[in-house]
PDB file of C-alpha atoms and ligand atoms in Angstrom:
ATOM      1  CA  UNK A   1     138.041 140.814 137.151  1.00  0.00           C
ATOM      2  CA  UNK A   2     134.945 142.710 138.338  1.00  0.00           C
ATOM      3  CA  UNK A   3     132.912 142.474 135.112  1.00  0.00           C
ATOM      4  CA  UNK A   4     132.944 138.670 134.912  1.00  0.00           C
ATOM      5  CA  UNK A   5     129.786 137.962 137.002  1.00  0.00           C
ATOM      6  CA  UNK A   6     127.750 140.221 134.753  1.00  0.00           C
ATOM      7  CA  UNK A   7     128.696 138.463 131.528  1.00  0.00           C
ATOM      8  CA  UNK A   8     126.300 135.466 131.853  1.00  0.00           C
ATOM      9  CA  UNK A   9     123.449 137.825 132.776  1.00  0.00           C
ATOM     10  CA  UNK A  10     124.272 140.009 129.796  1.00  0.00           C
ATOM     11  CA  UNK A  11     124.397 136.991 127.483  1.00  0.00           C
ATOM     12  CA  UNK A  12     121.035 135.706 128.703  1.00  0.00           C
ATOM     13  CA  UNK A  13     119.556 139.079 127.814  1.00  0.00           C
ATOM     14  CA  UNK A  14     121.154 139.119 124.380  1.00  0.00           C
ATOM     15  CA  UNK A  15     120.853 135.481 123.253  1.00  0.00           C
ATOM     16  CA  UNK A  16     117.074 135.091 122.928  1.00  0.00           C
ATOM     17  CA  UNK A  17     116.862 137.881 120.391  1.00  0.00           C
ATOM     18  CA  UNK A  18     120.166 137.199 118.650  1.00  0.00           C
ATOM     19  CA  UNK A  19     119.692 133.433 118.229  1.00  0.00           C
ATOM     20  CA  UNK A  20     115.915 133.024 118.561  1.00  0.00           C
ATOM     21  CA  UNK A  21     115.181 129.344 117.907  1.00  0.00           C
ATOM     22  CA  UNK A  22     112.098 128.712 115.781  1.00  0.00           C
ATOM     23  CA  UNK A  23     108.887 127.817 117.655  1.00  0.00           C
ATOM     24  CA  UNK A  24     105.654 126.585 116.105  1.00  0.00           C
ATOM     25  CA  UNK A  25     102.703 128.969 115.714  1.00  0.00           C
ATOM     26  CA  UNK A  26      99.458 128.962 113.688  1.00  0.00           C
ATOM     27  CA  UNK A  27      99.967 130.109 110.081  1.00  0.00           C
ATOM     28  CA  UNK A  28      97.439 130.406 107.244  1.00  0.00           C
ATOM     29  CA  UNK A  29      98.839 130.292 103.713  1.00  0.00           C
ATOM     30  CA  UNK A  30      97.550 133.504 102.083  1.00  0.00           C
ATOM     31  CA  UNK A  31      96.840 131.884  98.695  1.00  0.00           C
ATOM     32  CA  UNK A  32      95.396 128.481  99.570  1.00  0.00           C
ATOM     33  CA  UNK A  33      93.859 129.405 102.938  1.00  0.00           C
ATOM     34  CA  UNK A  34      95.240 126.152 104.401  1.00  0.00           C
ATOM     35  CA  UNK A  35      95.884 126.451 108.134  1.00  0.00           C
ATOM     36  CA  UNK A  36      99.149 125.037 109.484  1.00  0.00           C
ATOM     37  CA  UNK A  37     101.042 124.860 112.728  1.00  0.00           C
ATOM     38  CA  UNK A  38     104.318 126.225 111.369  1.00  0.00           C
ATOM     39  CA  UNK A  39     107.770 127.321 112.430  1.00  0.00           C
ATOM     40  CA  UNK A  40     110.000 129.912 110.813  1.00  0.00           C
ATOM     41  CA  UNK A  41     113.696 130.591 111.099  1.00  0.00           C
ATOM     42  CA  UNK A  42     113.628 134.368 110.810  1.00  0.00           C
ATOM     43  CA  UNK A  43     117.375 134.624 110.127  1.00  0.00           C
ATOM     44  CA  UNK A  44     117.134 132.633 106.873  1.00  0.00           C
ATOM     45  CA  UNK A  45     113.422 132.810 105.972  1.00  0.00           C
ATOM     46  CA  UNK A  46     113.089 129.004 106.236  1.00  0.00           C
ATOM     47  CA  UNK A  47     109.650 127.734 107.227  1.00  0.00           C
ATOM     48  CA  UNK A  48     107.764 124.456 107.581  1.00  0.00           C
ATOM     49  CA  UNK A  49     104.144 123.917 108.538  1.00  0.00           C
ATOM     50  CA  UNK A  50     101.953 120.867 109.017  1.00  0.00           C
ATOM     51  CA  UNK A  51      98.177 120.359 108.822  1.00  0.00           C
ATOM     52  CA  UNK A  52      96.479 117.209 110.124  1.00  0.00           C
ATOM     53  CA  UNK A  53      92.976 115.716 110.215  1.00  0.00           C
ATOM     54  CA  UNK A  54      91.143 115.457 113.575  1.00  0.00           C
ATOM     55  CA  UNK A  55      92.635 111.951 113.973  1.00  0.00           C
ATOM     56  CA  UNK A  56      96.061 111.226 112.515  1.00  0.00           C
ATOM     57  CA  UNK A  57      96.184 108.461 109.908  1.00  0.00           C
ATOM     58  CA  UNK A  58      99.020 107.981 107.419  1.00  0.00           C
ATOM     59  CA  UNK A  59      98.799 111.341 105.636  1.00  0.00           C
ATOM     60  CA  UNK A  60      99.511 114.970 106.384  1.00  0.00           C
ATOM     61  CA  UNK A  61      99.567 118.234 104.458  1.00  0.00           C
ATOM     62  CA  UNK A  62     102.706 120.326 104.686  1.00  0.00           C
ATOM     63  CA  UNK A  63     104.140 123.555 103.414  1.00  0.00           C
ATOM     64  CA  UNK A  64     107.879 124.110 103.190  1.00  0.00           C
ATOM     65  CA  UNK A  65     109.652 127.133 101.840  1.00  0.00           C
ATOM     66  CA  UNK A  66     112.206 129.846 102.128  1.00  0.00           C
ATOM     67  CA  UNK A  67     113.633 132.990 100.613  1.00  0.00           C
ATOM     68  CA  UNK A  68     115.829 133.159  97.522  1.00  0.00           C
ATOM     69  CA  UNK A  69     116.915 130.083  95.565  1.00  0.00           C
ATOM     70  CA  UNK A  70     118.437 127.738  98.164  1.00  0.00           C
ATOM     71  CA  UNK A  71     117.098 124.479  99.581  1.00  0.00           C
ATOM     72  CA  UNK A  72     114.931 123.869 102.644  1.00  0.00           C
ATOM     73  CA  UNK A  73     114.681 120.476 104.328  1.00  0.00           C
ATOM     74  CA  UNK A  74     112.666 118.825 107.071  1.00  0.00           C
ATOM     75  CA  UNK A  75     113.259 115.639 109.022  1.00  0.00           C
ATOM     76  CA  UNK A  76     109.993 113.852 109.813  1.00  0.00           C
ATOM     77  CA  UNK A  77     111.770 112.031 112.630  1.00  0.00           C
ATOM     78  CA  UNK A  78     113.746 114.901 114.240  1.00  0.00           C
ATOM     79  CA  UNK A  79     117.403 114.075 113.556  1.00  0.00           C
ATOM     80  CA  UNK A  80     119.210 113.759 110.239  1.00  0.00           C
ATOM     81  CA  UNK A  81     120.367 110.134 110.292  1.00  0.00           C
ATOM     82  CA  UNK A  82     118.054 107.211 109.420  1.00  0.00           C
ATOM     83  CA  UNK A  83     115.002 109.463 109.322  1.00  0.00           C
ATOM     84  CA  UNK A  84     112.736 110.316 106.418  1.00  0.00           C
ATOM     85  CA  UNK A  85     113.837 113.704 105.066  1.00  0.00           C
ATOM     86  CA  UNK A  86     112.092 116.008 102.612  1.00  0.00           C
ATOM     87  CA  UNK A  87     114.177 118.450 100.586  1.00  0.00           C
ATOM     88  CA  UNK A  88     112.775 121.144  98.289  1.00  0.00           C
ATOM     89  CA  UNK A  89     114.020 124.159  96.348  1.00  0.00           C
ATOM     90  CA  UNK A  90     112.644 126.523  93.715  1.00  0.00           C
ATOM     91  CA  UNK A  91     113.432 126.141  90.036  1.00  0.00           C
ATOM     92  CA  UNK A  92     111.985 129.255  88.420  1.00  0.00           C
ATOM     93  CA  UNK A  93     108.245 129.170  89.120  1.00  0.00           C
ATOM     94  CA  UNK A  94     108.144 125.471  90.001  1.00  0.00           C
ATOM     95  CA  UNK A  95     109.447 123.587  93.021  1.00  0.00           C
ATOM     96  CA  UNK A  96     111.695 120.522  92.916  1.00  0.00           C
ATOM     97  CA  UNK A  97     111.158 118.109  95.818  1.00  0.00           C
ATOM     98  CA  UNK A  98     112.354 114.713  96.952  1.00  0.00           C
ATOM     99  CA  UNK A  99     112.327 112.221  99.793  1.00  0.00           C
ATOM    100  CA  UNK A 100     115.822 111.480 101.118  1.00  0.00           C
ATOM    101  CA  UNK A 101     117.353 109.159 103.702  1.00  0.00           C
ATOM    102  CA  UNK A 102     120.905 108.555 104.870  1.00  0.00           C
ATOM    103  CA  UNK A 103     122.811 106.650 107.531  1.00  0.00           C
ATOM    104  CA  UNK A 104     125.766 109.065 107.482  1.00  0.00           C
ATOM    105  CA  UNK A 105     126.389 112.809 107.405  1.00  0.00           C
ATOM    106  CA  UNK A 106     126.656 113.954 103.794  1.00  0.00           C
ATOM    107  CA  UNK A 107     124.286 114.828 100.956  1.00  0.00           C
ATOM    108  CA  UNK A 108     121.417 112.362 101.539  1.00  0.00           C
ATOM    109  CA  UNK A 109     120.473 110.139  98.586  1.00  0.00           C
ATOM    110  CA  UNK A 110     116.860 109.522  97.530  1.00  0.00           C
ATOM    111  CA  UNK A 111     114.843 107.492 100.009  1.00  0.00           C
ATOM    112  CA  UNK A 112     113.988 103.931  98.989  1.00  0.00           C
ATOM    113  CA  UNK A 113     110.813 103.839 101.128  1.00  0.00           C
ATOM    114  CA  UNK A 114     108.282 102.604  98.566  1.00  0.00           C
ATOM    115  CA  UNK A 115     105.023 104.120  99.849  1.00  0.00           C
ATOM    116  CA  UNK A 116     105.568 107.852 100.287  1.00  0.00           C
ATOM    117  CA  UNK A 117     104.008 110.118  97.664  1.00  0.00           C
ATOM    118  CA  UNK A 118     103.920 113.885  97.124  1.00  0.00           C
ATOM    119  CA  UNK A 119     100.642 115.257  95.789  1.00  0.00           C
ATOM    120  CA  UNK A 120     101.382 118.952  95.224  1.00  0.00           C
ATOM    121  CA  UNK A 121      98.597 121.432  96.043  1.00  0.00           C
ATOM    122  CA  UNK A 122      98.752 123.914  93.186  1.00  0.00           C
ATOM    123  CA  UNK A 123      97.192 126.955  94.890  1.00  0.00           C
ATOM    124  CA  UNK A 124      99.668 126.653  97.773  1.00  0.00           C
ATOM    125  CA  UNK A 125     102.775 126.205  95.613  1.00  0.00           C
ATOM    126  CA  UNK A 126     104.293 129.408  94.285  1.00  0.00           C
ATOM    127  CA  UNK A 127     107.210 131.819  94.224  1.00  0.00           C
ATOM    128  CA  UNK A 128     106.576 135.507  94.863  1.00  0.00           C
ATOM    129  CA  UNK A 129     108.625 138.593  95.672  1.00  0.00           C
ATOM    130  CA  UNK A 130     109.227 137.555  99.281  1.00  0.00           C
ATOM    131  CA  UNK A 131     109.386 133.760  99.358  1.00  0.00           C
ATOM    132  CA  UNK A 132     108.770 130.409  97.672  1.00  0.00           C
ATOM    133  CA  UNK A 133     106.555 127.726  99.106  1.00  0.00           C
ATOM    134  CA  UNK A 134     105.667 124.152  98.284  1.00  0.00           C
ATOM    135  CA  UNK A 135     102.389 122.799  99.665  1.00  0.00           C
ATOM    136  CA  UNK A 136     101.569 119.131  99.293  1.00  0.00           C
ATOM    137  CA  UNK A 137      99.653 116.190 100.599  1.00  0.00           C
ATOM    138  CA  UNK A 138     102.229 113.748 101.887  1.00  0.00           C
ATOM    139  CA  UNK A 139     100.459 110.472 101.258  1.00  0.00           C
ATOM    140  CA  UNK A 140     101.434 107.381 103.297  1.00  0.00           C
ATOM    141  CA  UNK A 141     104.235 109.446 104.832  1.00  0.00           C
ATOM    142  CA  UNK A 142     103.538 108.606 108.490  1.00  0.00           C
ATOM    143  CA  UNK A 143     105.432 105.363 108.893  1.00  0.00           C
ATOM    144  CA  UNK A 144     105.594 102.870 111.748  1.00  0.00           C
ATOM    145  CA  UNK A 145     109.303 102.071 111.273  1.00  0.00           C
ATOM    146  CA  UNK A 146     110.725 104.853 113.445  1.00  0.00           C
ATOM    147  CA  UNK A 147     111.833 106.999 110.495  1.00  0.00           C
ATOM    148  CA  UNK A 148     108.989 109.493 111.024  1.00  0.00           C
ATOM    149  CA  UNK A 149     106.883 110.725 113.916  1.00  0.00           C
ATOM    150  CA  UNK A 150     104.156 108.247 114.892  1.00  0.00           C
ATOM    151  CA  UNK A 151     100.411 108.594 114.304  1.00  0.00           C
ATOM    152  CA  UNK A 152      99.919 108.559 118.093  1.00  0.00           C
ATOM    153  CA  UNK A 153     102.350 111.447 118.750  1.00  0.00           C
ATOM    154  CA  UNK A 154     100.909 114.657 120.204  1.00  0.00           C
ATOM    155  CA  UNK A 155     103.933 117.001 119.943  1.00  0.00           C
ATOM    156  CA  UNK A 156     106.842 115.360 118.123  1.00  0.00           C
ATOM    157  CA  UNK A 157     110.146 117.000 117.223  1.00  0.00           C
ATOM    158  CA  UNK A 158     110.832 117.935 113.600  1.00  0.00           C
ATOM    159  CA  UNK A 159     114.308 118.645 112.276  1.00  0.00           C
ATOM    160  CA  UNK A 160     114.904 121.578 109.967  1.00  0.00           C
ATOM    161  CA  UNK A 161     117.835 122.455 107.749  1.00  0.00           C
ATOM    162  CA  UNK A 162     118.477 125.167 105.186  1.00  0.00           C
ATOM    163  CA  UNK A 163     121.158 126.406 102.822  1.00  0.00           C
ATOM    164  CA  UNK A 164     120.707 129.634 100.831  1.00  0.00           C
ATOM    165  CA  UNK A 165     122.752 128.158  97.951  1.00  0.00           C
ATOM    166  CA  UNK A 166     120.817 126.345  95.206  1.00  0.00           C
ATOM    167  CA  UNK A 167     122.006 122.819  94.314  1.00  0.00           C
ATOM    168  CA  UNK A 168     124.240 122.784  91.232  1.00  0.00           C
ATOM    169  CA  UNK A 169     121.811 120.532  89.328  1.00  0.00           C
ATOM    170  CA  UNK A 170     118.665 122.266  90.436  1.00  0.00           C
ATOM    171  CA  UNK A 171     116.357 120.681  87.836  1.00  0.00           C
ATOM    172  CA  UNK A 172     117.195 117.213  89.170  1.00  0.00           C
ATOM    173  CA  UNK A 173     115.274 116.067  92.286  1.00  0.00           C
ATOM    174  CA  UNK A 174     118.154 113.706  93.125  1.00  0.00           C
ATOM    175  CA  UNK A 175     120.747 116.517  93.021  1.00  0.00           C
ATOM    176  CA  UNK A 176     123.436 116.672  95.685  1.00  0.00           C
ATOM    177  CA  UNK A 177     122.968 119.469  98.203  1.00  0.00           C
ATOM    178  CA  UNK A 178     125.604 121.351 100.135  1.00  0.00           C
ATOM    179  CA  UNK A 179     125.574 121.090 103.933  1.00  0.00           C
ATOM    180  CA  UNK A 180     123.020 123.253 105.712  1.00  0.00           C
ATOM    181  CA  UNK A 181     124.188 126.602 107.008  1.00  0.00           C
ATOM    182  CA  UNK A 182     121.556 126.438 109.785  1.00  0.00           C
ATOM    183  CA  UNK A 183     119.686 123.511 111.329  1.00  0.00           C
ATOM    184  CA  UNK A 184     117.866 122.465 114.481  1.00  0.00           C
ATOM    185  CA  UNK A 185     114.885 120.698 115.953  1.00  0.00           C
ATOM    186  CA  UNK A 186     111.467 122.041 116.957  1.00  0.00           C
ATOM    187  CA  UNK A 187     108.531 120.482 118.822  1.00  0.00           C
ATOM    188  CA  UNK A 188     105.249 120.906 116.974  1.00  0.00           C
ATOM    189  CA  UNK A 189     101.982 120.724 118.921  1.00  0.00           C
ATOM    190  CA  UNK A 190      99.647 118.618 116.793  1.00  0.00           C
ATOM    191  CA  UNK A 191      96.512 119.946 118.542  1.00  0.00           C
ATOM    192  CA  UNK A 192      97.233 123.273 116.799  1.00  0.00           C
ATOM    193  CA  UNK A 193      97.722 121.488 113.439  1.00  0.00           C
ATOM    194  CA  UNK A 194      94.337 119.695 113.286  1.00  0.00           C
ATOM    195  CA  UNK A 195      91.481 120.895 111.115  1.00  0.00           C
ATOM    196  CA  UNK A 196      88.036 119.684 110.071  1.00  0.00           C
ATOM    197  CA  UNK A 197      88.916 121.082 106.603  1.00  0.00           C
ATOM    198  CA  UNK A 198      91.700 118.533 106.090  1.00  0.00           C
ATOM    199  CA  UNK A 199      89.578 116.332 103.783  1.00  0.00           C
ATOM    200  CA  UNK A 200      88.662 119.342 101.641  1.00  0.00           C
ATOM    201  CA  UNK A 201      92.339 120.330 101.259  1.00  0.00           C
ATOM    202  CA  UNK A 202      93.305 116.716 100.586  1.00  0.00           C
ATOM    203  CA  UNK A 203      90.734 116.707  97.788  1.00  0.00           C
ATOM    204  CA  UNK A 204      92.522 119.652  96.136  1.00  0.00           C
ATOM    205  CA  UNK A 205      95.743 117.647  96.172  1.00  0.00           C
ATOM    206  CA  UNK A 206      94.197 114.494  94.732  1.00  0.00           C
ATOM    207  CA  UNK A 207      92.330 116.482  92.058  1.00  0.00           C
ATOM    208  CA  UNK A 208      95.629 117.945  90.843  1.00  0.00           C
ATOM    209  CA  UNK A 209      97.605 116.308  88.093  1.00  0.00           C
ATOM    210  CA  UNK A 210     101.032 116.843  89.570  1.00  0.00           C
ATOM    211  CA  UNK A 211     101.563 113.603  91.481  1.00  0.00           C
ATOM    212  CA  UNK A 212     105.266 112.920  91.885  1.00  0.00           C
ATOM    213  CA  UNK A 213     107.221 110.267  93.722  1.00  0.00           C
ATOM    214  CA  UNK A 214     110.848 111.212  93.937  1.00  0.00           C
ATOM    215  CA  UNK A 215     112.306 108.166  95.560  1.00  0.00           C
ATOM    216  CA  UNK A 216     115.038 105.900  94.227  1.00  0.00           C
TER     217      UNK A 216
HETATM  218  C1  LIG B   1     125.971 117.652 102.214  1.00  0.00           C
HETATM  219  C2  LIG B   1     124.839 117.612 102.911  1.00  0.00           C
HETATM  220  C3  LIG B   1     124.773 117.469 104.411  1.00  0.00           C
HETATM  221  C4  LIG B   1     125.779 117.323 105.349  1.00  0.00           C
HETATM  222  C5  LIG B   1     127.290 117.231 105.128  1.00  0.00           C
HETATM  223  C6  LIG B   1     125.137 117.271 106.658  1.00  0.00           C
HETATM  224  C7  LIG B   1     125.800 117.111 107.871  1.00  0.00           C
HETATM  225  C8  LIG B   1     125.233 117.198 109.113  1.00  0.00           C
HETATM  226  C9  LIG B   1     125.955 117.162 110.372  1.00  0.00           C
HETATM  227  C10 LIG B   1     127.469 116.977 110.487  1.00  0.00           C
HETATM  228  C11 LIG B   1     125.041 117.313 111.375  1.00  0.00           C
HETATM  229  C12 LIG B   1     125.304 117.357 112.879  1.00  0.00           C
HETATM  230  C13 LIG B   1     125.292 118.768 113.344  1.00  0.00           C
HETATM  231  C14 LIG B   1     126.431 119.565 112.747  1.00  0.00           C
HETATM  232  O1  LIG B   1     127.582 119.180 112.930  1.00  0.00           O
HETATM  233  O2  LIG B   1     126.169 120.562 112.040  1.00  0.00           O
HETATM  234  C15 LIG B   1     123.744 117.438 110.750  1.00  0.00           C
HETATM  235  C16 LIG B   1     122.567 117.625 111.426  1.00  0.00           C
HETATM  236  C17 LIG B   1     121.328 117.684 110.821  1.00  0.00           C
HETATM  237  N1  LIG B   1     121.047 117.660 109.464  1.00  0.00           N
HETATM  238 FE1  LIG B   1     122.405 117.467 107.996  1.00  0.00          FE
HETATM  239  N2  LIG B   1     123.782 117.392 106.497  1.00  0.00           N
HETATM  240  C18 LIG B   1     123.527 117.501 105.141  1.00  0.00           C
HETATM  241  C19 LIG B   1     122.281 117.625 104.545  1.00  0.00           C
HETATM  242  C20 LIG B   1     121.081 117.613 105.212  1.00  0.00           C
HETATM  243  C21 LIG B   1     119.783 117.654 104.573  1.00  0.00           C
HETATM  244  C22 LIG B   1     119.507 117.682 103.080  1.00  0.00           C
HETATM  245  C23 LIG B   1     118.855 117.679 105.556  1.00  0.00           C
HETATM  246  C24 LIG B   1     117.365 117.726 105.281  1.00  0.00           C
HETATM  247  C25 LIG B   1     116.431 117.656 106.161  1.00  0.00           C
HETATM  248  C26 LIG B   1     119.570 117.656 106.835  1.00  0.00           C
HETATM  249  C27 LIG B   1     119.004 117.701 108.101  1.00  0.00           C
HETATM  250  C28 LIG B   1     119.687 117.726 109.293  1.00  0.00           C
HETATM  251  C29 LIG B   1     119.040 117.807 110.589  1.00  0.00           C
HETATM  252  C30 LIG B   1     117.537 117.889 110.834  1.00  0.00           C
HETATM  253  C31 LIG B   1     120.062 117.781 111.541  1.00  0.00           C
HETATM  254  C32 LIG B   1     119.913 117.684 113.042  1.00  0.00           C
HETATM  255  C33 LIG B   1     119.701 118.950 113.749  1.00  0.00           C
HETATM  256  C34 LIG B   1     119.731 118.715 115.264  1.00  0.00           C
HETATM  257  O3  LIG B   1     119.831 117.573 115.722  1.00  0.00           O
HETATM  258  O4  LIG B   1     119.638 119.701 115.971  1.00  0.00           O
HETATM  259  N3  LIG B   1     120.922 117.607 106.583  1.00  0.00           N
HETATM  260  N4  LIG B   1     123.883 117.358 109.379  1.00  0.00           N
END
């Protein structure tokens, strides 16, 4: 069959555009002005970005979002199992978020890690005509137990997962979610996530009144 040798070459030409895997790139949220190193899955509209201080401590600022009404999730440790997961989805104009953790494949229950806290940043949390986004200070979220990236990491892998279908009980942060329709892992260069403005942005989060801890 004469055509066969050309098929791999053809595929290599087609695949990068057809199944472009997300890669991290600088992104500034247009409303809050917070600068992230962020990755986007263009097929679904999923995105996640992280902002860090000049030296990593226990906290980071993140933005997670998507298009439509489905859920977006991130694994702070790369894979799905035994890692600290964050899941969020829009509920009208507000965003419902939770920390999850599971040892087996299935809808992850709420995490029982006692320290992690979301402090939403109001001017970076909104739903508009094109997307929804949830921006928050993740306080005491960088853990030393292997469930998240480590403070000393320079370019760790984050896991991402998305499903365009909203959870059935979308007002409940503990709601079951349906399996992702797309997922993967991305390396995020922390040098491109660091900012001298981190303390200023953190102040916005702590000044807000929306502190929430959705753990079991
Ligand atoms: C009913 C809910 C869920 C089921 C049944 C499920 C199942 C699975 C399975 C079977 C895999 C292995 C790859 C595959 O076969 O597709 C996987 C990978 C993964 N899942 Fe889930 N999952 C669920 C929810 C979630 C949620 C809420 C998150 C939130 C972050 C998540 C994050 C991931 C990540 C990051 C990977 C790994 C991607 C990779 O290694 O490339 N999953 N999941």
